[in-house]
Coordinates of C-alpha atoms (C1' of nucleotides) in Angstrom, one line a residue:
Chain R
X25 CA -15.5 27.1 -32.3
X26 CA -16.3 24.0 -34.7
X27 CA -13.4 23.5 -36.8
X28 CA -14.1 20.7 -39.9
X29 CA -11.4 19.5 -41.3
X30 CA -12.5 18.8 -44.5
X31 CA -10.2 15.6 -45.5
X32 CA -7.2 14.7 -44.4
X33 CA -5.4 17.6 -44.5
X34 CA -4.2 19.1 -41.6
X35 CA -2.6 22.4 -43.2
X36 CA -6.1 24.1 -42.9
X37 CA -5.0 24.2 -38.5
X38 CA -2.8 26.9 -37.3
X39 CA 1.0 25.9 -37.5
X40 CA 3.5 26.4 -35.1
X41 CA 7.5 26.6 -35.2
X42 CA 8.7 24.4 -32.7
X43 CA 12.3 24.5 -31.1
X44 CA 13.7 22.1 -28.7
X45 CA 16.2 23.3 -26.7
X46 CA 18.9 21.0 -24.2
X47 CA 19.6 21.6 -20.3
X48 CA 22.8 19.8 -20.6
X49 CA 24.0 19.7 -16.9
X50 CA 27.4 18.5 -15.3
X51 CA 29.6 18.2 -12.7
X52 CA 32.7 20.1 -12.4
X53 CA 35.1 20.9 -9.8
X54 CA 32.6 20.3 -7.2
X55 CA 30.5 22.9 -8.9
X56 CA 26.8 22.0 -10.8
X57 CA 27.3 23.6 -14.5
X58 CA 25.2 24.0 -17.4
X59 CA 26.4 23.8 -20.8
X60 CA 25.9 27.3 -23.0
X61 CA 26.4 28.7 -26.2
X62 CA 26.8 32.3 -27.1
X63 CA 24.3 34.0 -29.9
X64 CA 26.2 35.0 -32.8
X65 CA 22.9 36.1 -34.2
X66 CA 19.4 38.6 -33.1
X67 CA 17.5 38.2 -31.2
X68 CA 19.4 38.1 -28.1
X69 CA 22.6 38.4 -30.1
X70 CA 26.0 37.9 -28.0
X71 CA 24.0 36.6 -25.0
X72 CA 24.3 32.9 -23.4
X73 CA 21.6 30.9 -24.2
X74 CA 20.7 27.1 -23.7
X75 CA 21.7 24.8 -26.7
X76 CA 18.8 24.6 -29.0
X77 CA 17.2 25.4 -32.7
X78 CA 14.6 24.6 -34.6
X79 CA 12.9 21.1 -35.7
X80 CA 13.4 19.8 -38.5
X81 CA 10.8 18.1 -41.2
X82 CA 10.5 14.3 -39.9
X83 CA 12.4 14.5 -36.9
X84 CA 11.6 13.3 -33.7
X85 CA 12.0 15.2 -30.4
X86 CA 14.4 13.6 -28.8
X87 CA 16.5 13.1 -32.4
X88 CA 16.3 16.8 -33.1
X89 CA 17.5 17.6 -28.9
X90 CA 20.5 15.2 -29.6
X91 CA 21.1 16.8 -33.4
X92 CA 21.3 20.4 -31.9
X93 CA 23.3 19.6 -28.9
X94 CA 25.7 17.9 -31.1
X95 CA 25.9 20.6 -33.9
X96 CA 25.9 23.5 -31.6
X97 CA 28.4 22.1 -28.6
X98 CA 30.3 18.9 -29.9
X99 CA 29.0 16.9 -27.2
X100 CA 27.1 13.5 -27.9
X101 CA 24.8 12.2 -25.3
X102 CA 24.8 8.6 -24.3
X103 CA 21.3 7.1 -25.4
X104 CA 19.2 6.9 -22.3
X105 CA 20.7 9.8 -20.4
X106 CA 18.5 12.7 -22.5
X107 CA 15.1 12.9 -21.2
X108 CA 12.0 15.5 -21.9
X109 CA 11.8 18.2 -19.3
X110 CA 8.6 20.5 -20.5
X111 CA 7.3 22.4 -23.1
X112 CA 6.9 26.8 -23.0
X113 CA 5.1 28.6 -25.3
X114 CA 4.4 29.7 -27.5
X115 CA 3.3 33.2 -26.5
X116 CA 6.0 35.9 -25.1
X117 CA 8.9 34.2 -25.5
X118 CA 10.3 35.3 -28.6
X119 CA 10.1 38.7 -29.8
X120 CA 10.2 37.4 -33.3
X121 CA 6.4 36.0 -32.5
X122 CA 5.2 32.4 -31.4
X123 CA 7.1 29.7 -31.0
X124 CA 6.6 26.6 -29.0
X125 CA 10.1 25.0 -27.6
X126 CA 9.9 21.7 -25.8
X127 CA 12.9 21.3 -24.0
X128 CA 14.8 18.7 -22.9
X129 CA 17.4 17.2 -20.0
X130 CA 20.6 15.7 -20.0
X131 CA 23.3 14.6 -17.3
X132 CA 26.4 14.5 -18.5
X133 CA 30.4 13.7 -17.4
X134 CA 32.4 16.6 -17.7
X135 CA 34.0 15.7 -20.9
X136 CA 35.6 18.8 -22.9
X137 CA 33.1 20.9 -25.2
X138 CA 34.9 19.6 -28.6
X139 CA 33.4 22.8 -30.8
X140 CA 31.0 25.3 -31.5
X141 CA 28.8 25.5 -34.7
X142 CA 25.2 26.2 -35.9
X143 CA 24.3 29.3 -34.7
X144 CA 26.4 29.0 -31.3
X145 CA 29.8 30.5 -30.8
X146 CA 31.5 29.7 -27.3
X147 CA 29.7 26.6 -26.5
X148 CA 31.3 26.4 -22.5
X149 CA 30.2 25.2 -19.2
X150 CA 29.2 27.7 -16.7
X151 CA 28.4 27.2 -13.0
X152 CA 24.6 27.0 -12.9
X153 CA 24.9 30.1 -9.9
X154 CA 26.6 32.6 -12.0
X155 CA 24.2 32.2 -15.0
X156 CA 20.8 32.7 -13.4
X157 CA 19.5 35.4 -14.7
X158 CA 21.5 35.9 -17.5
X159 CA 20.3 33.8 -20.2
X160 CA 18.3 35.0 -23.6
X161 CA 14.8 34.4 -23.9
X162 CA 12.8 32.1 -20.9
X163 CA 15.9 30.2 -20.6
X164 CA 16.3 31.2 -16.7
X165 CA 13.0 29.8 -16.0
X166 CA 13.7 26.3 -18.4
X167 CA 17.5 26.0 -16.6
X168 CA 15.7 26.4 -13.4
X169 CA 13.1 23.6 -14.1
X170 CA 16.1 21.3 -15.3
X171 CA 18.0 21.8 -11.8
X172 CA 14.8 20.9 -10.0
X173 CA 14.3 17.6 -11.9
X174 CA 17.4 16.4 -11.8
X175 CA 17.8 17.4 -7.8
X176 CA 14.4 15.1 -7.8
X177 CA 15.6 12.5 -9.9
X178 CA 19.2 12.0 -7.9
X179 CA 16.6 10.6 -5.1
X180 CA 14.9 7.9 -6.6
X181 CA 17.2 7.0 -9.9
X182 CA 20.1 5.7 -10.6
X183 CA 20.9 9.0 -12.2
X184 CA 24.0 9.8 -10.8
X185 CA 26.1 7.5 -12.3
X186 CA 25.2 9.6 -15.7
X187 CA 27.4 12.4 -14.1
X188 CA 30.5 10.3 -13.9
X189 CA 32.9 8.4 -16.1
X190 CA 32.3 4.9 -16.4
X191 CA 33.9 3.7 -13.7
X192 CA 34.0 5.5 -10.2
X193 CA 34.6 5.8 -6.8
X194 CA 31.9 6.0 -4.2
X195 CA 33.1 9.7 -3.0
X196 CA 33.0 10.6 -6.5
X197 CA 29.5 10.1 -7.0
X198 CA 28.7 11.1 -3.6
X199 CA 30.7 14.4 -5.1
X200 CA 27.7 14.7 -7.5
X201 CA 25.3 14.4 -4.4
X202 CA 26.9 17.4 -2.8
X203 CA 27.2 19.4 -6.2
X204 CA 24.0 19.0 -7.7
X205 CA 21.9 19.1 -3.8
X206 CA 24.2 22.1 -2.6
X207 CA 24.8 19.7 0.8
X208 CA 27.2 18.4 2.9
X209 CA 27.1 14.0 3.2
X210 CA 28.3 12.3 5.9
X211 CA 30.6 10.0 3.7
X212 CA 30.2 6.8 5.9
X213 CA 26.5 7.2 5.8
X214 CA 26.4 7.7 2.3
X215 CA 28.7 4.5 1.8
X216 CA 26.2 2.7 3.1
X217 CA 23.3 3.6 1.2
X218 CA 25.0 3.8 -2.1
X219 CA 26.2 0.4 -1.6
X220 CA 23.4 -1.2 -0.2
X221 CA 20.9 0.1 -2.8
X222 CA 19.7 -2.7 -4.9
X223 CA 20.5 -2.3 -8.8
X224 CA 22.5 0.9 -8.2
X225 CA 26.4 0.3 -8.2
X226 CA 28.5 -3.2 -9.1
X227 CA 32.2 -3.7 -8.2
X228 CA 35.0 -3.4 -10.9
X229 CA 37.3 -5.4 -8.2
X230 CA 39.6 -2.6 -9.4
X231 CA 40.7 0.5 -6.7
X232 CA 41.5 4.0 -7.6
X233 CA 45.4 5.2 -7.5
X234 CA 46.9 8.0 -6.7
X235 CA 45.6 10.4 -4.0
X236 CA 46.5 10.7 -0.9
X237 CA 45.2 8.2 1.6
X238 CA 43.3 5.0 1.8
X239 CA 43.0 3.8 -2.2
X240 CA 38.9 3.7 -2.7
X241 CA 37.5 0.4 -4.6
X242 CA 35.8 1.1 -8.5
X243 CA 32.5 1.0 -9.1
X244 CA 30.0 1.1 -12.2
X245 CA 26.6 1.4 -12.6
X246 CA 25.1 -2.0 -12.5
X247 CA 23.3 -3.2 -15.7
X248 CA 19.7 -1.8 -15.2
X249 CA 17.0 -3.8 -15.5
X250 CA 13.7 -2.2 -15.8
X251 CA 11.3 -2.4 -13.1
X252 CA 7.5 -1.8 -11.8
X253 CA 5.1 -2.7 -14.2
X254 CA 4.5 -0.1 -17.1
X255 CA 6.7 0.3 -20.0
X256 CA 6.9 4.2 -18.9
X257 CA 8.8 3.0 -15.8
X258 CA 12.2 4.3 -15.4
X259 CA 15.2 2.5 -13.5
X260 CA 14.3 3.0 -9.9
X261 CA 16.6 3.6 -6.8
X262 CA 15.5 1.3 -3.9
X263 CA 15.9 2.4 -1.3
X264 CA 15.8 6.0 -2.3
X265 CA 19.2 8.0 -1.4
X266 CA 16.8 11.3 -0.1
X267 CA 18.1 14.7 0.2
X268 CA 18.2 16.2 4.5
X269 CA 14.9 18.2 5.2
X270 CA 15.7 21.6 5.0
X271 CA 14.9 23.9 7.1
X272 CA 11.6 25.2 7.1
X273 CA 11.4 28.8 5.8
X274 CA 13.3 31.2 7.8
Chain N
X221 CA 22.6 23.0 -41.1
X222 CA 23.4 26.2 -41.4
X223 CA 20.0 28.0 -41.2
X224 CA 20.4 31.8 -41.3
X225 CA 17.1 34.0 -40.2
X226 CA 17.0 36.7 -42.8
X227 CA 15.1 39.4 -40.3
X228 CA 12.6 38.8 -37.9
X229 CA 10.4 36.5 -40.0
X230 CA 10.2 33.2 -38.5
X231 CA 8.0 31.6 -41.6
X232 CA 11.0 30.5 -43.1
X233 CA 11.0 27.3 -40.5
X234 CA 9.2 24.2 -40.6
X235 CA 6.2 24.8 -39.0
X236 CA 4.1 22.0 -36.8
X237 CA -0.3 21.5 -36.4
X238 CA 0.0 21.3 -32.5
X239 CA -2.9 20.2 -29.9
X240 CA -3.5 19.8 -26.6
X241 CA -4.7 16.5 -24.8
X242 CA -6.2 16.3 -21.5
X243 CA -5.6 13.4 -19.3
X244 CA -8.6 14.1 -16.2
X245 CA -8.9 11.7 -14.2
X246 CA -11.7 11.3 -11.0
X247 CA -12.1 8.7 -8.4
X248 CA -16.4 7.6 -8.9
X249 CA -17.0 4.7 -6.4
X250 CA -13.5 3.8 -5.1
X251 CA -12.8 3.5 -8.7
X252 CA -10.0 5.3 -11.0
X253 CA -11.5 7.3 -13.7
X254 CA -10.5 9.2 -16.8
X255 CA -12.8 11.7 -19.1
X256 CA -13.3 10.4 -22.2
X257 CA -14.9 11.4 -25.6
X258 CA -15.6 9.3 -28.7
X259 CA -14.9 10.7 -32.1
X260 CA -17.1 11.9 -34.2
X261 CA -15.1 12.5 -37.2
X262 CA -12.1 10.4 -38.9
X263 CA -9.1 9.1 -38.0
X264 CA -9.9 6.9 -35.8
X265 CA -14.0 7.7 -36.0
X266 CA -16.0 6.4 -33.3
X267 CA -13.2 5.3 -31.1
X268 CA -12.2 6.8 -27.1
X269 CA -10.4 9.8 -27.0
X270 CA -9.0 11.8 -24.6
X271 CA -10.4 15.6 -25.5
X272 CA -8.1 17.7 -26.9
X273 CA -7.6 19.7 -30.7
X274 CA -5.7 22.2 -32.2
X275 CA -4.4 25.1 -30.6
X276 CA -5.4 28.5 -32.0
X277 CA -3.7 31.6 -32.9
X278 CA -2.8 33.7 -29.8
X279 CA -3.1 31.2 -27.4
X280 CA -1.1 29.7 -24.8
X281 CA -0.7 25.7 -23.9
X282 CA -3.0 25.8 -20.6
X283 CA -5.7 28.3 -22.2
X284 CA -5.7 25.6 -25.3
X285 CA -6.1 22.5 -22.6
X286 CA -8.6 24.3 -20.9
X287 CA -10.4 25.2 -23.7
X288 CA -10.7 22.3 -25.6
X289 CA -11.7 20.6 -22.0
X290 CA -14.6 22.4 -21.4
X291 CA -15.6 22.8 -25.5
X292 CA -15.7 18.7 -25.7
X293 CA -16.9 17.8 -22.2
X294 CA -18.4 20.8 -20.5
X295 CA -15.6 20.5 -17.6
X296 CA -14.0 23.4 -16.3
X297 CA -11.2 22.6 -14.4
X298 CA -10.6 25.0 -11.3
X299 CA -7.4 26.8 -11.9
X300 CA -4.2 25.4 -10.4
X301 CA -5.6 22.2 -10.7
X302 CA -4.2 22.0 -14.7
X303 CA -0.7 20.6 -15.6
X304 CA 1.5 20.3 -18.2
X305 CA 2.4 16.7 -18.4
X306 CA 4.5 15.9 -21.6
X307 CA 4.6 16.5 -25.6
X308 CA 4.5 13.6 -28.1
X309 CA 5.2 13.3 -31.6
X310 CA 5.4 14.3 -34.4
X311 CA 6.0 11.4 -36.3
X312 CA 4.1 8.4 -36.1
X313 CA 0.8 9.3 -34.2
X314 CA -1.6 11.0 -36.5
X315 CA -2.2 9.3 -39.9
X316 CA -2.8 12.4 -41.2
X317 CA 0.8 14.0 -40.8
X318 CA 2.9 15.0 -38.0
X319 CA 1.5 16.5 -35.2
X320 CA 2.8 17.5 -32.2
X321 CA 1.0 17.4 -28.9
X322 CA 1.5 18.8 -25.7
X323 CA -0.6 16.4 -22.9
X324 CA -2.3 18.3 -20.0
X325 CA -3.2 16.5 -16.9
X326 CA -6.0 17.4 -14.2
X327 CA -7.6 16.5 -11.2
X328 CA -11.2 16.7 -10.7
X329 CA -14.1 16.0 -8.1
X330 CA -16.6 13.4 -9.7
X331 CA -19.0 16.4 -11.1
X332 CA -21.2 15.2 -13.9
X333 CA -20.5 15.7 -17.3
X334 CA -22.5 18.4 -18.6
X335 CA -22.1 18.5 -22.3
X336 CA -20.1 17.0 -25.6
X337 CA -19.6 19.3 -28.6
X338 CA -17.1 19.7 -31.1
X339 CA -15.4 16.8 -32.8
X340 CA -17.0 15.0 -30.1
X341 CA -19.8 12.9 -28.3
X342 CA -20.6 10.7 -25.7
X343 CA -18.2 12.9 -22.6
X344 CA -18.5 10.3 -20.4
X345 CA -15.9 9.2 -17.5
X346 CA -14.6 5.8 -18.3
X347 CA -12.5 3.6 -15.3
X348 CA -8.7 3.4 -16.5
X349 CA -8.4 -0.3 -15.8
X350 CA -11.5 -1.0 -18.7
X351 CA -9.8 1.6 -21.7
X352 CA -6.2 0.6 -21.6
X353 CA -5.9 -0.5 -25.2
X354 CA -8.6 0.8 -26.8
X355 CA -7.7 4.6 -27.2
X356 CA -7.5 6.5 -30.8
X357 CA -3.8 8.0 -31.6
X358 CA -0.8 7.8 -28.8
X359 CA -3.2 7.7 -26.4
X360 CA -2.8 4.9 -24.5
X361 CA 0.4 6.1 -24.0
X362 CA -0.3 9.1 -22.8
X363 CA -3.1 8.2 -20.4
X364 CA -0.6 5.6 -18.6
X365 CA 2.1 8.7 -18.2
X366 CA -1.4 10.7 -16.8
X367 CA -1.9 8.0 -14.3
X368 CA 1.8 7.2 -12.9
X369 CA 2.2 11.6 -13.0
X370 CA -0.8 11.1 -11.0
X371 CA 0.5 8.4 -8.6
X372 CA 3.1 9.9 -7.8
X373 CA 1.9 13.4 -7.1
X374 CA 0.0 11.9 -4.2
X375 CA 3.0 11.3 -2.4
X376 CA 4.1 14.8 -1.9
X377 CA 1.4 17.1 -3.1
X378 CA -2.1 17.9 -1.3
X379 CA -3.6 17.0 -4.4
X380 CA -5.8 14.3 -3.6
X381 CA -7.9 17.8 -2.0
X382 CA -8.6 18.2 -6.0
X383 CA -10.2 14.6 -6.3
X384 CA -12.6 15.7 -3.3
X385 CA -15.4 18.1 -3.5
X386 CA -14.7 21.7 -1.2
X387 CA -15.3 20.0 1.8
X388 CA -14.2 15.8 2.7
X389 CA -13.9 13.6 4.9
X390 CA -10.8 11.9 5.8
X391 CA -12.3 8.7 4.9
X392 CA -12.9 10.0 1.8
X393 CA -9.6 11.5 0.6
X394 CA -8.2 8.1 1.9
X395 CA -10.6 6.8 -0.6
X396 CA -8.9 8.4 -3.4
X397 CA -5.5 7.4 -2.2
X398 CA -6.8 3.9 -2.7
X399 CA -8.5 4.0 -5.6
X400 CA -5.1 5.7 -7.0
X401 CA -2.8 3.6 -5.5
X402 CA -4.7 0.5 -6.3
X403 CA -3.7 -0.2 -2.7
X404 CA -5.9 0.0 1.1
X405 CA -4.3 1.8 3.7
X406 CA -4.7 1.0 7.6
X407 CA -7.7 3.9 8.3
X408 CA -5.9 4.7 11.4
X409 CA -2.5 5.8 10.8
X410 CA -3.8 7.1 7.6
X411 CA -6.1 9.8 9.9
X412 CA -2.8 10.4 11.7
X413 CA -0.7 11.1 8.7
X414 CA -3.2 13.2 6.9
X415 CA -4.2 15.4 9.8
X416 CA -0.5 15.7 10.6
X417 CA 0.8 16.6 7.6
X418 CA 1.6 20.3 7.8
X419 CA -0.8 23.1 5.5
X420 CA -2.7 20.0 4.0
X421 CA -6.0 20.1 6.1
X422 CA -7.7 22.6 8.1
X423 CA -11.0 21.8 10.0
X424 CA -13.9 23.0 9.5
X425 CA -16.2 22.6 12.6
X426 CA -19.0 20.8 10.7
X427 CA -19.2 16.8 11.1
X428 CA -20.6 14.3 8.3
X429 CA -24.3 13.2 8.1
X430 CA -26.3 10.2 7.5
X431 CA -23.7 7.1 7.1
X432 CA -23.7 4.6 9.6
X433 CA -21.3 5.3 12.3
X434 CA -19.6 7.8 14.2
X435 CA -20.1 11.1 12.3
X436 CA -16.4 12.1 10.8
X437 CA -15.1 15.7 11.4
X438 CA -15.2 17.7 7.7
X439 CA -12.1 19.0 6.4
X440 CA -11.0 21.4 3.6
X441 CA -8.1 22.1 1.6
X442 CA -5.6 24.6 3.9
X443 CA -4.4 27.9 2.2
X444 CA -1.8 26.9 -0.1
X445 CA 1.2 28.4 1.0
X446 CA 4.0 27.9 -1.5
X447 CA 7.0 26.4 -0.4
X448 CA 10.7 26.2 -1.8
X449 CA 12.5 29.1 -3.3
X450 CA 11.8 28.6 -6.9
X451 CA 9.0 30.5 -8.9
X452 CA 8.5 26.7 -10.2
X453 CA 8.0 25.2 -6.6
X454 CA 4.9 23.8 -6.1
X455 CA 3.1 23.4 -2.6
X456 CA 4.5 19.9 -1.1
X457 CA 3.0 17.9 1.6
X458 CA 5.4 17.6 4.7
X459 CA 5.7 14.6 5.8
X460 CA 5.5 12.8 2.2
X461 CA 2.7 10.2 2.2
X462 CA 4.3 7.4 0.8
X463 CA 2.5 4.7 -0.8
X464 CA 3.7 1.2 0.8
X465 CA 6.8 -0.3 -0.8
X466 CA 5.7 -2.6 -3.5
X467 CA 6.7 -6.5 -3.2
X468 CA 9.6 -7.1 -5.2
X469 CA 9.3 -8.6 -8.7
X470 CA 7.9 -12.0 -8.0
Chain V
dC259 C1' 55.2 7.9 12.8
dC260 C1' 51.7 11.0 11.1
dA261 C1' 48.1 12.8 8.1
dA262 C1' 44.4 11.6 5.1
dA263 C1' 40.9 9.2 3.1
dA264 C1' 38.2 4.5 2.9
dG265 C1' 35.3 1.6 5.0
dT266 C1' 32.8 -0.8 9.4
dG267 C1' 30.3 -1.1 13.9
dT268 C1' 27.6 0.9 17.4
dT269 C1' 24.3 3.8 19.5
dC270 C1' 20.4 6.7 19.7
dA271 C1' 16.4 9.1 18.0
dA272 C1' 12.7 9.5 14.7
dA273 C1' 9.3 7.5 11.9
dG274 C1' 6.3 3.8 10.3
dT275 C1' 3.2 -0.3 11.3
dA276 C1' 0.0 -3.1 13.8
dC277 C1' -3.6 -3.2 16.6
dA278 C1' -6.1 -2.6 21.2
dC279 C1' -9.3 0.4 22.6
dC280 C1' -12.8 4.2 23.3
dC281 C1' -16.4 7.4 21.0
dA282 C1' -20.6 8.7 18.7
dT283 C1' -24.2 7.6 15.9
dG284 C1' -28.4 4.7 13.6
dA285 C1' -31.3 0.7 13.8
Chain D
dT154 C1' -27.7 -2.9 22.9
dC155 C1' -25.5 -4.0 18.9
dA156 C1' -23.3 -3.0 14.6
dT157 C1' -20.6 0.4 12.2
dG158 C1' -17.4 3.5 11.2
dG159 C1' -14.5 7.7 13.5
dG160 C1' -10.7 8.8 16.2
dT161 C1' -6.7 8.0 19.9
dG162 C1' -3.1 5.5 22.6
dT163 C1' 0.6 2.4 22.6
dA164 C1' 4.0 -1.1 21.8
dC165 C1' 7.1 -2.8 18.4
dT166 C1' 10.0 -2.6 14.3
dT167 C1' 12.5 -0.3 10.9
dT168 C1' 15.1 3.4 9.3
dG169 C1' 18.2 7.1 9.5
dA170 C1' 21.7 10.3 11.7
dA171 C1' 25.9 10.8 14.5
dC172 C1' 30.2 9.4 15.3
dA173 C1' 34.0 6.3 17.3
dC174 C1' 37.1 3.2 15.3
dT175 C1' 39.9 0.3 12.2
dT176 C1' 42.3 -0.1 7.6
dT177 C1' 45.4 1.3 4.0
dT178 C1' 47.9 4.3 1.6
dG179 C1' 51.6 8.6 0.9
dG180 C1' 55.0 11.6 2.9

DNA sequence: CCAAAAGTGTTCAAAGTACACCCATGA
DNA sequence: TCATGGGTGTACTTTGAACACTTTTGG
């Protein structure tokens, strides 16, 4: 196949419409959710589907993610906590024909879903465990890669935090743990490790109020510096907080 | 933006030129290596390349990697051994226009180059630590992403089989962890590790030849069973081996 | 005082590291 | 028999899991 461009014009090469679409994920209740909207339009009309639309002419990827989460759910992402998660397509994914979708992570607190717009009505979080298998075009298989990364990332990044308000206590985050790993912690373990892990959590010298027992100090994530050696290099977790074996396949 | 899809014609979006890159990388004489082309035509005429073009009609992102990989370089990659690694752009890569492209990354034995064609000449495999720099378009950028993907697969996937030819030594495979890693690793508690780690190696009966030296025992790649519960999950080495902790910032 | 949750100390088992030592070959 | 690299045994150190125990609140 030798393709020759003749100048600099790249509209002679096959063009694709790209979407991006957002895995917006959260902690609520104990429970890992997933924020969705419902279709009001074909195809897939009236069913949930992952937050997402079309690019637009000069956008970036990760400005046209933030635009559609925004516009479609309400919800703004703190810089830093959206990330890129993979790209499908663009064959059999939309019976309308090709398109290519790159889609795209984000950890968020469970603040409320302030409206719906764009093509989305009901913009809500579900509970990732109720949805599978529910959701309009590949979107199972894109929410399913989302949980997996950020189950991974929880291990070795400071992550967590992003799931929280901005100031916490130590069960609280170990709540996230629990949610997002679908474990059990021993909380005095866990106390350990969260505290002693370099870069991870600072005092606020502040304690919670209010529930019942012992009142638990405040903590926020400690101003990350970037480490390792390549300007790709995310905020690392060190020591890692890893998640029990499980069980070998019964 | 209020963009309303009059029927099932998607022309009515902003459409993208998108291309595949391939990031594959080889371990040559204890040394890190990555296939490279040199341009043929403008932008960026003459200069290192990773291979990669435009996808065409009807195809999906891996058939377009492994295409373009075996049109420009006369590789072809053994199945399962391809991976999506991430998607740059549009803006700000191609001086031609936006372009979006989605970056493939594989593993490969050190088999010789067997051909250049298309846009491009010279296939040739190139170490990492000489190229940093001197790449045409974003990819510097996406090489180092290649290399730390890479990195880290090590750790937890039997990949380091795909840097190997069908059958290895253990002092070879440990070979590629070092190259990789940049790092050496005690020979002895490597062979322990490796030949421990559950569905990574099975023997094969036959010993080494020729070296100087105790003979070793030859080794394959063990059945790949996969692992997890996800459609997504890929096999994963059990225990992990971990590269050593790197000194702190000095 | 009692219940409940936070936080600390201690013990034991598992895993990783360093390295002495033996094995099998070529020169 | 010596040099070279393959492979095993073993002691030491570090890490992680389990859990008793103390602290600090509300009822």
């Amino acid at each position: 196949m030798s393709r020759t461009p003749s100048a600099d014009a790249l509209a002679v090469f096959h063009a694709l419409p790209v979407t991006v679409d957002v895995v917006a994920l959260t902690v609520r209740d104990g429970v890992l959710c997933v924020l969705l909207i419902r279709r009001l339009l074909p195809p897939f009309e009236g069913r949930l589907a992952l937050p997402g639309g079309f690019m637009m002419r000069g956008e970036g990827l990760g400005d046209a993610a933030r635009r559609e989460l925004t516009e479609e759910t309400g919800v703004d992402p703190v810089p830093g906590h959206l990330e890129q998660l993979a790209s499908y397509g663009p064959g059999g994914r939309d019976p309308r024909g090709d398109v290519l979708t790159v889609a795209h992570l984000v950890m968020a607190p469970d603040f409320p879903v302030i409206a719906a717009g764009g093509d989305a009505a009901e913009a809500a979080w579900h509970p990732v465990s109720t949805v599978q298998g529910a959701l309009a075009f590949d979107h199972d298989l894109i929410l399913a890669d989302g949980v997996e990364r950020a189950r991974a990332k929880l291990e070795y990044s400071p992550l967590a935090a992003a799931f929280c308000g901005s100031e916490f206590t130590i069960a609280q985050i170990r709540g996230v743990y629990e949610a997002v790993w679908g474990v059990r912690l021993d909380p005095r373990n866990f106390h350990r490790k969260a505290t002693g892990a370099v870069g991870f959590l600072e005092e606020t010298g502040q304690v919670s109020s209010g529930d019942a027992g012992r009142p638990a100090a405040l903590y926020r994530l400690a101003p990350q510096s970037r480490q390792g050696d390549g300007p790709t290099t995310a905020a690392v977790l060190n020591p890692p907080i890893m998640r029990p074996a499980s069980s070998p396949a019964s």
